[in-house]
Amino acid sequence: LMRSSAASDVYKRQIQIPIIGNGDITSPQKAKEAFDKYGVDAVMIGRGAIGRPWIFKQIKHYFQNSPNGDINIEGIQGLMQHG
């Protein structure tokens, strides 16, 4: 993940492509943190799924039942199509 939300804000203003968070996404809470803290458009899960292929369902369930209404559900749905 990007280490600074200020840096991600600069990148998002300068380029017109989706920003995908990558690294240390090992739980639904960390996926949400990537969206909230870093402003990513989607997340990529690698090692977090090794030995835990159900993490995709856990993340989907977490976001679908999240009380926070500003989640980028389209990014999550795109992720789920490939999971």
JSON list of N, CA, C and O in Angstrom, two decimals, residues 20-47:
[
{"chain": "A", "resi": 20, "resn": "ILE", "atom": "N", "xyz": [-4.73, 1.00, -7.44]},
{"chain": "A", "resi": 20, "resn": "ILE", "atom": "CA", "xyz": [-5.00, -0.29, -6.83]},
{"chain": "A", "resi": 20, "resn": "ILE", "atom": "C", "xyz": [-4.05, -0.50, -5.66]},
{"chain": "A", "resi": 20, "resn": "ILE", "atom": "O", "xyz": [-2.83, -0.46, -5.83]},
{"chain": "A", "resi": 21, "resn": "GLY", "atom": "N", "xyz": [-4.62, -0.70, -4.48]},
{"chain": "A", "resi": 21, "resn": "GLY", "atom": "CA", "xyz": [-3.82, -0.95, -3.28]},
{"chain": "A", "resi": 21, "resn": "GLY", "atom": "C", "xyz": [-3.33, -2.38, -3.29]},
{"chain": "A", "resi": 21, "resn": "GLY", "atom": "O", "xyz": [-4.06, -3.31, -3.62]},
{"chain": "A", "resi": 22, "resn": "ASN", "atom": "N", "xyz": [-2.08, -2.57, -2.90]},
{"chain": "A", "resi": 22, "resn": "ASN", "atom": "CA", "xyz": [-1.47, -3.89, -2.97]},
{"chain": "A", "resi": 22, "resn": "ASN", "atom": "C", "xyz": [-0.53, -4.04, -1.77]},
{"chain": "A", "resi": 22, "resn": "ASN", "atom": "O", "xyz": [0.20, -3.13, -1.43]},
{"chain": "A", "resi": 23, "resn": "GLY", "atom": "N", "xyz": [-0.58, -5.18, -1.15]},
{"chain": "A", "resi": 23, "resn": "GLY", "atom": "CA", "xyz": [0.34, -5.48, -0.05]},
{"chain": "A", "resi": 23, "resn": "GLY", "atom": "C", "xyz": [-0.34, -5.45, 1.30]},
{"chain": "A", "resi": 23, "resn": "GLY", "atom": "O", "xyz": [-1.07, -4.52, 1.62]},
{"chain": "A", "resi": 24, "resn": "ASP", "atom": "N", "xyz": [-0.13, -6.50, 2.05]},
{"chain": "A", "resi": 24, "resn": "ASP", "atom": "CA", "xyz": [-0.65, -6.61, 3.42]},
{"chain": "A", "resi": 24, "resn": "ASP", "atom": "C", "xyz": [-2.17, -6.57, 3.51]},
{"chain": "A", "resi": 24, "resn": "ASP", "atom": "O", "xyz": [-2.72, -6.20, 4.54]},
{"chain": "A", "resi": 25, "resn": "ILE", "atom": "N", "xyz": [-2.87, -6.95, 2.46]},
{"chain": "A", "resi": 25, "resn": "ILE", "atom": "CA", "xyz": [-4.33, -7.06, 2.54]},
{"chain": "A", "resi": 25, "resn": "ILE", "atom": "C", "xyz": [-4.61, -8.49, 3.00]},
{"chain": "A", "resi": 25, "resn": "ILE", "atom": "O", "xyz": [-4.70, -9.42, 2.21]},
{"chain": "A", "resi": 26, "resn": "THR", "atom": "N", "xyz": [-4.71, -8.65, 4.31]},
{"chain": "A", "resi": 26, "resn": "THR", "atom": "CA", "xyz": [-4.85, -9.98, 4.89]},
{"chain": "A", "resi": 26, "resn": "THR", "atom": "C", "xyz": [-6.15, -10.14, 5.67]},
{"chain": "A", "resi": 26, "resn": "THR", "atom": "O", "xyz": [-6.37, -11.17, 6.30]},
{"chain": "A", "resi": 27, "resn": "SER", "atom": "N", "xyz": [-7.01, -9.11, 5.62]},
{"chain": "A", "resi": 27, "resn": "SER", "atom": "CA", "xyz": [-8.29, -9.17, 6.32]},
{"chain": "A", "resi": 27, "resn": "SER", "atom": "C", "xyz": [-9.24, -8.15, 5.71]},
{"chain": "A", "resi": 27, "resn": "SER", "atom": "O", "xyz": [-8.80, -7.22, 5.03]},
{"chain": "A", "resi": 28, "resn": "PRO", "atom": "N", "xyz": [-10.53, -8.32, 5.96]},
{"chain": "A", "resi": 28, "resn": "PRO", "atom": "CA", "xyz": [-11.48, -7.32, 5.48]},
{"chain": "A", "resi": 28, "resn": "PRO", "atom": "C", "xyz": [-11.19, -5.93, 6.05]},
{"chain": "A", "resi": 28, "resn": "PRO", "atom": "O", "xyz": [-11.34, -4.92, 5.35]},
{"chain": "A", "resi": 29, "resn": "GLN", "atom": "N", "xyz": [-10.74, -5.87, 7.28]},
{"chain": "A", "resi": 29, "resn": "GLN", "atom": "CA", "xyz": [-10.46, -4.58, 7.90]},
{"chain": "A", "resi": 29, "resn": "GLN", "atom": "C", "xyz": [-9.29, -3.88, 7.21]},
{"chain": "A", "resi": 29, "resn": "GLN", "atom": "O", "xyz": [-9.31, -2.65, 7.04]},
{"chain": "A", "resi": 30, "resn": "LYS", "atom": "N", "xyz": [-8.30, -4.64, 6.79]},
{"chain": "A", "resi": 30, "resn": "LYS", "atom": "CA", "xyz": [-7.17, -4.02, 6.10]},
{"chain": "A", "resi": 30, "resn": "LYS", "atom": "C", "xyz": [-7.57, -3.58, 4.69]},
{"chain": "A", "resi": 30, "resn": "LYS", "atom": "O", "xyz": [-7.07, -2.57, 4.19]},
{"chain": "A", "resi": 31, "resn": "ALA", "atom": "N", "xyz": [-8.49, -4.30, 4.06]},
{"chain": "A", "resi": 31, "resn": "ALA", "atom": "CA", "xyz": [-9.00, -3.86, 2.77]},
{"chain": "A", "resi": 31, "resn": "ALA", "atom": "C", "xyz": [-9.74, -2.54, 2.93]},
{"chain": "A", "resi": 31, "resn": "ALA", "atom": "O", "xyz": [-9.55, -1.60, 2.14]},
{"chain": "A", "resi": 32, "resn": "LYS", "atom": "N", "xyz": [-10.57, -2.43, 3.96]},
{"chain": "A", "resi": 32, "resn": "LYS", "atom": "CA", "xyz": [-11.31, -1.19, 4.22]},
{"chain": "A", "resi": 32, "resn": "LYS", "atom": "C", "xyz": [-10.35, -0.05, 4.52]},
{"chain": "A", "resi": 32, "resn": "LYS", "atom": "O", "xyz": [-10.54, 1.07, 4.05]},
{"chain": "A", "resi": 33, "resn": "GLU", "atom": "N", "xyz": [-9.30, -0.35, 5.28]},
{"chain": "A", "resi": 33, "resn": "GLU", "atom": "CA", "xyz": [-8.31, 0.69, 5.58]},
{"chain": "A", "resi": 33, "resn": "GLU", "atom": "C", "xyz": [-7.67, 1.22, 4.30]},
{"chain": "A", "resi": 33, "resn": "GLU", "atom": "O", "xyz": [-7.42, 2.43, 4.18]},
{"chain": "A", "resi": 34, "resn": "ALA", "atom": "N", "xyz": [-7.41, 0.35, 3.34]},
{"chain": "A", "resi": 34, "resn": "ALA", "atom": "CA", "xyz": [-6.82, 0.79, 2.08]},
{"chain": "A", "resi": 34, "resn": "ALA", "atom": "C", "xyz": [-7.74, 1.79, 1.38]},
{"chain": "A", "resi": 34, "resn": "ALA", "atom": "O", "xyz": [-7.28, 2.80, 0.85]},
{"chain": "A", "resi": 35, "resn": "PHE", "atom": "N", "xyz": [-9.04, 1.51, 1.38]},
{"chain": "A", "resi": 35, "resn": "PHE", "atom": "CA", "xyz": [-9.99, 2.43, 0.77]},
{"chain": "A", "resi": 35, "resn": "PHE", "atom": "C", "xyz": [-10.08, 3.73, 1.55]},
{"chain": "A", "resi": 35, "resn": "PHE", "atom": "O", "xyz": [-10.04, 4.81, 0.98]},
{"chain": "A", "resi": 36, "resn": "ASP", "atom": "N", "xyz": [-10.21, 3.62, 2.85]},
{"chain": "A", "resi": 36, "resn": "ASP", "atom": "CA", "xyz": [-10.43, 4.80, 3.69]},
{"chain": "A", "resi": 36, "resn": "ASP", "atom": "C", "xyz": [-9.18, 5.67, 3.85]},
{"chain": "A", "resi": 36, "resn": "ASP", "atom": "O", "xyz": [-9.25, 6.89, 3.71]},
{"chain": "A", "resi": 37, "resn": "LYS", "atom": "N", "xyz": [-8.08, 5.06, 4.15]},
{"chain": "A", "resi": 37, "resn": "LYS", "atom": "CA", "xyz": [-6.87, 5.80, 4.48]},
{"chain": "A", "resi": 37, "resn": "LYS", "atom": "C", "xyz": [-6.10, 6.26, 3.25]},
{"chain": "A", "resi": 37, "resn": "LYS", "atom": "O", "xyz": [-5.55, 7.35, 3.23]},
{"chain": "A", "resi": 38, "resn": "TYR", "atom": "N", "xyz": [-6.06, 5.41, 2.23]},
{"chain": "A", "resi": 38, "resn": "TYR", "atom": "CA", "xyz": [-5.24, 5.70, 1.07]},
{"chain": "A", "resi": 38, "resn": "TYR", "atom": "C", "xyz": [-6.03, 6.11, -0.16]},
{"chain": "A", "resi": 38, "resn": "TYR", "atom": "O", "xyz": [-5.47, 6.49, -1.18]},
{"chain": "A", "resi": 39, "resn": "GLY", "atom": "N", "xyz": [-7.35, 5.97, -0.12]},
{"chain": "A", "resi": 39, "resn": "GLY", "atom": "CA", "xyz": [-8.19, 6.40, -1.23]},
{"chain": "A", "resi": 39, "resn": "GLY", "atom": "C", "xyz": [-8.05, 5.58, -2.49]},
{"chain": "A", "resi": 39, "resn": "GLY", "atom": "O", "xyz": [-8.27, 6.08, -3.59]},
{"chain": "A", "resi": 40, "resn": "VAL", "atom": "N", "xyz": [-7.69, 4.30, -2.35]},
{"chain": "A", "resi": 40, "resn": "VAL", "atom": "CA", "xyz": [-7.53, 3.46, -3.54]},
{"chain": "A", "resi": 40, "resn": "VAL", "atom": "C", "xyz": [-8.89, 3.19, -4.17]},
{"chain": "A", "resi": 40, "resn": "VAL", "atom": "O", "xyz": [-9.94, 3.32, -3.54]},
{"chain": "A", "resi": 41, "resn": "ASP", "atom": "N", "xyz": [-8.87, 2.81, -5.43]},
{"chain": "A", "resi": 41, "resn": "ASP", "atom": "CA", "xyz": [-10.09, 2.47, -6.15]},
{"chain": "A", "resi": 41, "resn": "ASP", "atom": "C", "xyz": [-10.42, 0.99, -6.05]},
{"chain": "A", "resi": 41, "resn": "ASP", "atom": "O", "xyz": [-11.57, 0.59, -6.25]},
{"chain": "A", "resi": 42, "resn": "ALA", "atom": "N", "xyz": [-9.42, 0.18, -5.78]},
{"chain": "A", "resi": 42, "resn": "ALA", "atom": "CA", "xyz": [-9.59, -1.27, -5.64]},
{"chain": "A", "resi": 42, "resn": "ALA", "atom": "C", "xyz": [-8.40, -1.80, -4.85]},
{"chain": "A", "resi": 42, "resn": "ALA", "atom": "O", "xyz": [-7.42, -1.08, -4.63]},
{"chain": "A", "resi": 43, "resn": "VAL", "atom": "N", "xyz": [-8.50, -3.05, -4.44]},
{"chain": "A", "resi": 43, "resn": "VAL", "atom": "CA", "xyz": [-7.38, -3.70, -3.76]},
{"chain": "A", "resi": 43, "resn": "VAL", "atom": "C", "xyz": [-7.02, -4.98, -4.49]},
{"chain": "A", "resi": 43, "resn": "VAL", "atom": "O", "xyz": [-7.88, -5.61, -5.12]},
{"chain": "A", "resi": 44, "resn": "MET", "atom": "N", "xyz": [-5.75, -5.35, -4.40]},
{"chain": "A", "resi": 44, "resn": "MET", "atom": "CA", "xyz": [-5.27, -6.58, -4.97]},
{"chain": "A", "resi": 44, "resn": "MET", "atom": "C", "xyz": [-4.80, -7.47, -3.82]},
{"chain": "A", "resi": 44, "resn": "MET", "atom": "O", "xyz": [-4.07, -7.00, -2.94]},
{"chain": "A", "resi": 45, "resn": "ILE", "atom": "N", "xyz": [-5.24, -8.70, -3.81]},
{"chain": "A", "resi": 45, "resn": "ILE", "atom": "CA", "xyz": [-4.90, -9.60, -2.72]},
{"chain": "A", "resi": 45, "resn": "ILE", "atom": "C", "xyz": [-4.01, -10.70, -3.27]},
{"chain": "A", "resi": 45, "resn": "ILE", "atom": "O", "xyz": [-4.37, -11.38, -4.23]},
{"chain": "A", "resi": 46, "resn": "GLY", "atom": "N", "xyz": [-2.87, -10.87, -2.65]},
{"chain": "A", "resi": 46, "resn": "GLY", "atom": "CA", "xyz": [-1.92, -11.90, -3.07]},
{"chain": "A", "resi": 46, "resn": "GLY", "atom": "C", "xyz": [-1.70, -12.89, -1.95]},
{"chain": "A", "resi": 46, "resn": "GLY", "atom": "O", "xyz": [-2.47, -13.82, -1.76]},
{"chain": "A", "resi": 47, "resn": "ARG", "atom": "N", "xyz": [-0.64, -12.65, -1.18]},
{"chain": "A", "resi": 47, "resn": "ARG", "atom": "CA", "xyz": [-0.29, -13.57, -0.10]},
{"chain": "A", "resi": 47, "resn": "ARG", "atom": "C", "xyz": [-1.40, -13.74, 0.93]},
{"chain": "A", "resi": 47, "resn": "ARG", "atom": "O", "xyz": [-1.49, -14.77, 1.58]}
]
